[in-house]
Amino acid sequence: MPAYCEVALPVPLDHTFTYEVRQGQRPQRGARVIVPFRNEKMIGVVTATDAPPPAADLEVRYLEAVLDEEPLLNEHLLGLAEWIAQYYLAPLGEVLRAMLPLTAEVRRTVYYRITDLGRDVLAATTDGDTGSSGPRRSGARTTADPSQRPWFHEGVAQDDKRKRRGRLSREEQDMERKVLERLAEGEPVKVSTLRTATAASLPLLAGMVRKKWIARETAAAERDARRMERFLVPAGDGRLPALTEKQQAILAELAAWDGAMPLAELRRRNLPSSTLQTLVRRGLVRIEERPQAFRLGGLPPANPVITLNVAQIDALEAVTSTLGEFHSFLFFGVTGSGKTAVYLAAMQKALERGLSSILLVPEIGLTPQMAGLLDQEFGQKVALLHSALTPEERSEQWRRIRRGEAPIVVGTRSAIFSPAPNLGLILVDEEHDQSYKQEETPRYNARDVAVMRAKLANAVVVLGSATPSLESWENAARAKYARIELRDRVMNRPLPEVELVDMRREFQETGREGLFSRSLVEQTKSALERGEQALILLNRRGYSFVVMCRACGEKLECQNCAIALTHHKPPAEDNGEAFAGQRLQCHYCGYRRTVPASCPKCGSKHLYYLGAGSQQGEERLQEIFPGARIGRMDRDTVRGRSDLERLLARLHSGEINLLVGTQMIAKGHDIHSVTLVGVVGCDYALTLPDFRAAERVFQLMTQVSGRAGRGDLPGRVVVQTYYPDHYAILAATAHDYEKFAERELKYRRWMHYPPFGVLANVLVQSPKLEEAAGWAAVLGKYLVQNQSGETVRVLGPCTAPIARIKGVYRFHLILKATSRKALNASLRSMLEHADKAGVPRRNVIVDVDALRLM
């Protein structure tokens, strides 16, 4: 009797797929399999092994291969995946793909083959070039009307061709023909082979697939993802014949490495490879491949010995006394109060009881410092998981965790899925941070997933922050979380004094619009003269965030996105006028162009920069403080893990004494000689159409202020603002989180916003404006007609604040509800209606508990 199993695939469909199991195959729930899906071979996860047979009228396909003899995901992780799929209305297959960072272990190959229509096109072309007696494949249909021949270039046919073929040039048409001729034999051809033979681009091949002239297929096969390194090792019986000077040098280097030397080190010493090959041929040395060691990296901690104070010991006791059971804590401690030291001590206690721990940090920027602390405390027992690792490194770390070799896991949001055996403790540092929310499917919040995972695993979860999210604060007020507090900084160091500079008055008194106020300049100068360090937050990338025509007001926008292009200026340029040839870039899609010589709308040459980013901030500081050692930290200067480590090492060593940057500088950095922090332009976010704007400004101001005065010297903060009377600014100046929370929660309660209601953002998108608008109208009408009383309120549909991103038009609806059950039911009902109405599932994005509404 045939056996069947259910497989979840990473496709935007809300169901699993039934496959027949071949004889000898033994798939298990939680194991990966390779299956055929349309024209592709895909990696899926088995969710059930005793599936009933499908309906008789459905074609049943077989499993191609079973990749895992044992399940990679245990029942607790599978249960977590099913909860995420249910809670966030995400396809289960896409959730499981996010949980398994093992793409390096499967080799995927793309092939193309010619279709019957492609053969007809090629045959018609052959007839058009050689006449009716020319070569033609057997069975191919010919086209008598020359105007229908795809490459016919004369008379009326040329006009028809233009209408039919769009913007394809003659060269591209000839390239299409070469592709069809290369595939004419019928066998699938690898994409790399096909592109080498025809010089066809990937967009051109994609266009041919859309026209159904060729078909795209994929194959998948298991591969060894271990990172290997070549080593030089001694061979022979130890007796050495006569050697040249260079041969002796190689053997001397090898002896210094105690018998195993990486070949990379040999190359760095400029020793010739020909000499090495001679030694290998003579049997004196041999070359071996060994698994490459993973370097945890990180920065050495400034204070290697950590001693807990009384408040920290009490916090540690509260957490560790509940290990082995599910308990959730909100760890509220002011900046510099020593929360990290409590984290490390709690993980050590868990380790002593044979339990694993997961520590989540919001950004890669915090990982080097945290990795250094963990490396000091736990050594090789630590695993690192974040997006800056290569696929091979991520696979290697994931396997180490699963084997139990690394019971301490540190990483960004995806680390919450690490297969830590015997999990006992989950710590979420800076739990308020937006980066814990995934901005692509599955749109989970790692903070909330951490709480659910702890519940499923009977573990303790600790959410730590100096500025907790209002959702977590309210959960603690309702006794869902136990609250632990650290009210004072370690060693009773004072919180930094904060000075507010009203930039409106600054302009009235100076008569000019300066980037930095007089007070910030003077205090920075004084700090540098005292040999101290200063940080300046300027939370915008690039040089200027708008280039505008002064004659007609036209902004230079991205051709793919409804957003102004950001100007990135070469270092040698000066003043406020935009010069032709400078770079403009979109930070959403990556589109780049140069500044035009004149306005594309009116022809005026008066193009100017408006607004200031971190690049301009760095330039201005170099002009004001020519003797300062200035660095910049943003996404333009930090592109990878090594860039970040180098920059932070320079900052910690004092090589940099003045650092300007975006919000990357605001979180978690513990640099004791930083005594001054400047906050520039942070309050612009208060004008955004987002009910969380005040909370974000308060959090950012408080966090960056906390970088000052963490050592023996007191700190000071200068905040430049155009809204000096705003309650979020005033509360941040006073370091008074509770006062801010009281005011903001009152507003949220009035407006039924979270945490006093639940919210989802439904995004409808399409490359065609009328399609996106029509689909949004269909869904909006359905939701309005099917509202259940006052339980669910629908706002919209309307154009999203950013109406187009990456060439895709965007409309959205916001659903607010008093009950999560009612919200979930409305969203599921809407998705079912969308399917019946012909709205593709991939064009409808449901973001439950959305943090960004732009």
CSV table of C-alpha atoms in Angstrom, one decimal, residues 163-394:
chain,number,residue,atom,x,y,z
A,163,LYS,CA,4.6,46.9,-30.7
A,164,ARG,CA,5.0,43.3,-29.9
A,165,ARG,CA,8.6,43.2,-28.6
A,166,GLY,CA,8.7,46.5,-26.6
A,167,ARG,CA,12.2,47.9,-26.1
A,168,LEU,CA,14.3,44.9,-27.2
A,169,SER,CA,17.2,46.0,-29.4
A,170,ARG,CA,18.4,44.2,-32.5
A,171,GLU,CA,21.3,42.8,-30.5
A,172,GLU,CA,19.0,41.4,-27.9
A,173,GLN,CA,16.7,39.8,-30.5
A,174,ASP,CA,19.8,38.1,-32.0
A,175,MET,CA,20.7,37.0,-28.5
A,176,GLU,CA,17.3,35.4,-28.1
A,177,ARG,CA,17.8,33.5,-31.3
A,178,LYS,CA,21.2,32.2,-30.2
A,179,VAL,CA,19.6,31.0,-26.9
A,180,LEU,CA,16.9,29.1,-28.9
A,181,GLU,CA,19.5,27.6,-31.2
A,182,ARG,CA,21.7,26.5,-28.2
A,183,LEU,CA,18.7,24.8,-26.6
A,184,ALA,CA,17.3,23.3,-29.8
A,185,GLU,CA,18.9,19.8,-29.1
A,186,GLY,CA,16.2,19.4,-26.4
A,187,GLU,CA,18.5,18.7,-23.4
A,188,PRO,CA,18.3,21.1,-20.4
A,189,VAL,CA,21.3,23.4,-20.3
A,190,LYS,CA,22.9,25.0,-17.1
A,191,VAL,CA,22.3,28.7,-16.9
A,192,SER,CA,26.1,29.3,-16.6
A,193,THR,CA,26.8,27.3,-19.7
A,194,LEU,CA,24.0,29.0,-21.6
A,195,ARG,CA,25.1,32.5,-20.7
A,196,THR,CA,28.7,31.7,-21.6
A,197,ALA,CA,27.7,30.4,-25.0
A,198,THR,CA,25.2,33.2,-25.9
A,199,ALA,CA,26.1,36.2,-23.7
A,200,ALA,CA,22.5,36.3,-22.6
A,201,SER,CA,21.7,38.3,-19.5
A,202,LEU,CA,19.4,37.0,-16.7
A,203,PRO,CA,16.7,39.6,-17.5
A,204,LEU,CA,16.7,38.5,-21.1
A,205,LEU,CA,16.3,34.9,-20.1
A,206,ALA,CA,13.5,35.8,-17.7
A,207,GLY,CA,11.7,37.6,-20.5
A,208,MET,CA,11.9,34.5,-22.7
A,209,VAL,CA,10.4,32.5,-19.9
A,210,ARG,CA,7.5,34.9,-19.6
A,211,LYS,CA,6.9,34.5,-23.4
A,212,LYS,CA,7.0,30.8,-22.8
A,213,TRP,CA,9.8,30.2,-25.4
A,214,ILE,CA,11.9,28.5,-22.8
A,215,ALA,CA,11.3,27.0,-19.4
A,216,ARG,CA,13.3,27.4,-16.2
A,217,GLU,CA,14.0,24.3,-14.1
A,218,THR,CA,16.0,23.8,-11.0
A,219,ALA,CA,17.8,20.8,-9.5
A,220,ALA,CA,18.8,20.3,-5.9
A,221,ALA,CA,21.4,18.0,-4.4
A,222,GLU,CA,23.1,17.6,-1.0
A,223,ARG,CA,26.6,19.0,-0.7
A,224,ASP,CA,29.3,19.0,2.0
A,225,ALA,CA,29.1,22.5,3.5
A,226,ARG,CA,32.1,22.2,5.8
A,227,ARG,CA,34.6,25.0,5.4
A,228,MET,CA,37.9,23.3,4.7
A,229,GLU,CA,41.5,24.7,5.0
A,230,ARG,CA,44.7,23.4,3.4
A,231,PHE,CA,47.6,22.6,5.8
A,232,LEU,CA,51.2,21.8,5.2
A,233,VAL,CA,52.4,18.9,7.3
A,234,PRO,CA,55.8,17.0,7.5
A,235,ALA,CA,56.2,13.6,5.7
A,236,GLY,CA,59.0,11.1,5.3
A,237,ASP,CA,61.2,9.5,7.9
A,238,GLY,CA,62.8,12.7,9.2
A,239,ARG,CA,66.1,12.3,7.3
A,240,LEU,CA,66.7,15.4,5.1
A,241,PRO,CA,68.6,15.3,1.8
A,242,ALA,CA,70.5,18.3,0.4
A,243,LEU,CA,68.1,21.3,0.3
A,244,THR,CA,68.2,24.7,-1.3
A,245,GLU,CA,67.9,27.8,0.8
A,246,LYS,CA,64.2,28.3,-0.1
A,247,GLN,CA,63.4,24.7,0.7
A,248,GLN,CA,65.1,25.1,4.1
A,249,ALA,CA,63.1,28.3,4.7
A,250,ILE,CA,59.8,26.4,4.1
A,251,LEU,CA,60.8,23.6,6.4
A,252,ALA,CA,61.9,26.0,9.1
A,253,GLU,CA,58.5,27.8,9.0
A,254,LEU,CA,56.7,24.5,9.2
A,255,ALA,CA,58.8,23.5,12.2
A,256,ALA,CA,57.8,26.8,13.9
A,257,TRP,CA,54.2,25.9,13.5
A,258,ASP,CA,54.6,22.7,15.4
A,259,GLY,CA,53.9,20.4,12.5
A,260,ALA,CA,50.8,21.9,10.8
A,261,MET,CA,51.0,25.2,8.9
A,262,PRO,CA,48.1,26.8,7.0
A,263,LEU,CA,49.1,27.3,3.3
A,264,ALA,CA,47.7,30.8,3.5
A,265,GLU,CA,50.5,31.7,6.0
A,266,LEU,CA,53.1,30.3,3.6
A,267,ARG,CA,51.8,32.6,0.8
A,268,ARG,CA,51.8,35.6,3.2
A,269,ARG,CA,55.5,35.0,3.7
A,270,ASN,CA,56.1,35.1,-0.1
A,271,LEU,CA,57.7,31.7,-0.2
A,272,PRO,CA,57.4,30.3,-3.8
A,273,SER,CA,54.8,27.7,-4.5
A,274,SER,CA,57.2,25.9,-7.0
A,275,THR,CA,59.6,25.2,-4.1
A,276,LEU,CA,56.7,23.8,-2.1
A,277,GLN,CA,55.7,21.5,-5.0
A,278,THR,CA,59.3,20.2,-5.2
A,279,LEU,CA,59.2,19.3,-1.5
A,280,VAL,CA,55.9,17.5,-2.0
A,281,ARG,CA,57.3,15.5,-4.9
A,282,ARG,CA,60.3,14.6,-2.9
A,283,GLY,CA,58.0,13.2,-0.1
A,284,LEU,CA,59.3,15.6,2.5
A,285,VAL,CA,55.9,17.3,3.1
A,286,ARG,CA,52.3,16.7,2.2
A,287,ILE,CA,49.2,18.9,1.9
A,288,GLU,CA,46.1,18.0,3.9
A,289,GLU,CA,42.6,19.4,4.1
A,290,ARG,CA,41.2,20.0,7.5
A,291,PRO,CA,38.0,21.7,8.8
A,292,GLN,CA,38.5,25.4,9.1
A,293,ALA,CA,38.3,26.8,12.6
A,294,PHE,CA,35.7,29.4,13.3
A,295,ARG,CA,36.9,32.6,14.9
A,296,LEU,CA,34.4,34.0,17.3
A,297,GLY,CA,36.1,37.4,17.1
A,298,GLY,CA,34.8,40.2,19.1
A,299,LEU,CA,36.5,42.9,21.1
A,300,PRO,CA,38.4,42.2,24.3
A,301,PRO,CA,36.4,43.5,27.3
A,302,ALA,CA,37.7,46.7,28.9
A,303,ASN,CA,37.1,45.3,32.4
A,304,PRO,CA,38.0,41.6,32.4
A,305,VAL,CA,36.9,41.1,36.1
A,306,ILE,CA,33.2,41.6,36.8
A,307,THR,CA,32.0,41.9,40.4
A,308,LEU,CA,28.2,42.2,40.9
A,309,ASN,CA,26.8,44.8,43.4
A,310,VAL,CA,23.9,44.1,45.7
A,311,ALA,CA,21.2,45.1,43.2
A,312,GLN,CA,22.7,42.9,40.5
A,313,ILE,CA,22.9,39.9,42.9
A,314,ASP,CA,19.2,40.3,43.8
A,315,ALA,CA,18.3,40.5,40.1
A,316,LEU,CA,20.4,37.4,39.4
A,317,GLU,CA,18.8,35.5,42.2
A,318,ALA,CA,15.3,36.4,40.9
A,319,VAL,CA,16.1,34.9,37.5
A,320,THR,CA,18.2,31.8,38.4
A,321,SER,CA,15.8,30.7,41.2
A,322,THR,CA,13.2,29.9,38.6
A,323,LEU,CA,15.4,28.0,36.2
A,324,GLY,CA,13.7,24.8,35.0
A,325,GLU,CA,10.2,26.4,34.8
A,326,PHE,CA,8.6,28.9,32.5
A,327,HIS,CA,8.9,32.4,33.9
A,328,SER,CA,9.0,35.7,32.1
A,329,PHE,CA,10.8,38.8,33.4
A,330,LEU,CA,11.0,42.4,32.4
A,331,PHE,CA,14.5,43.6,33.4
A,332,PHE,CA,14.2,47.4,33.6
A,333,GLY,CA,17.6,49.0,34.3
A,334,VAL,CA,18.9,52.5,33.5
A,335,THR,CA,21.8,52.8,31.0
A,336,GLY,CA,25.0,51.7,32.6
A,337,SER,CA,23.4,49.8,35.4
A,338,GLY,CA,25.1,46.5,34.6
A,339,LYS,CA,22.4,44.5,32.9
A,340,THR,CA,25.0,42.7,30.8
A,341,ALA,CA,26.9,41.5,33.8
A,342,VAL,CA,23.7,39.9,35.1
A,343,TYR,CA,23.1,38.3,31.8
A,344,LEU,CA,26.6,36.7,31.9
A,345,ALA,CA,26.2,35.5,35.4
A,346,ALA,CA,22.7,34.0,34.7
A,347,MET,CA,24.1,32.1,31.7
A,348,GLN,CA,26.9,30.7,33.9
A,349,LYS,CA,24.4,29.5,36.5
A,350,ALA,CA,22.3,27.9,33.7
A,351,LEU,CA,25.4,26.2,32.3
A,352,GLU,CA,26.3,24.8,35.7
A,353,ARG,CA,22.8,23.1,35.7
A,354,GLY,CA,23.4,21.6,32.3
A,355,LEU,CA,21.1,24.1,30.5
A,356,SER,CA,21.6,26.0,27.3
A,357,SER,CA,21.1,29.7,26.9
A,358,ILE,CA,20.3,32.1,24.0
A,359,LEU,CA,21.2,35.7,24.1
A,360,LEU,CA,19.5,37.9,21.5
A,361,VAL,CA,21.0,41.3,20.6
A,362,PRO,CA,19.2,43.7,18.2
A,363,GLU,CA,21.9,44.5,15.7
A,364,ILE,CA,25.2,43.1,14.5
A,365,GLY,CA,26.7,46.3,15.9
A,366,LEU,CA,26.3,44.9,19.4
A,367,THR,CA,27.7,41.5,18.6
A,368,PRO,CA,31.5,42.1,18.6
A,369,GLN,CA,31.4,43.6,22.1
A,370,MET,CA,29.1,40.9,23.4
A,371,ALA,CA,31.1,38.2,21.6
A,372,GLY,CA,34.2,39.4,23.3
A,373,LEU,CA,32.6,39.2,26.7
A,374,LEU,CA,31.2,35.8,26.0
A,375,ASP,CA,34.5,34.5,24.6
A,376,GLN,CA,36.2,35.6,27.8
A,377,GLU,CA,33.6,33.9,30.0
A,378,PHE,CA,32.8,30.7,28.0
A,379,GLY,CA,35.4,30.2,25.3
A,380,GLN,CA,34.6,27.6,22.7
A,381,LYS,CA,31.2,27.0,24.3
A,382,VAL,CA,29.8,30.0,22.5
A,383,ALA,CA,28.2,30.0,19.0
A,384,LEU,CA,27.4,33.0,17.0
A,385,LEU,CA,24.5,33.4,14.6
A,386,HIS,CA,23.7,36.5,12.5
A,387,SER,CA,23.2,37.6,8.9
A,388,ALA,CA,26.8,38.8,8.4
A,389,LEU,CA,28.1,35.1,8.5
A,390,THR,CA,28.6,33.3,5.3
A,391,PRO,CA,26.1,30.5,4.5
A,392,GLU,CA,28.8,27.9,5.3
A,393,GLU,CA,29.6,29.6,8.7
A,394,ARG,CA,25.9,29.8,9.6
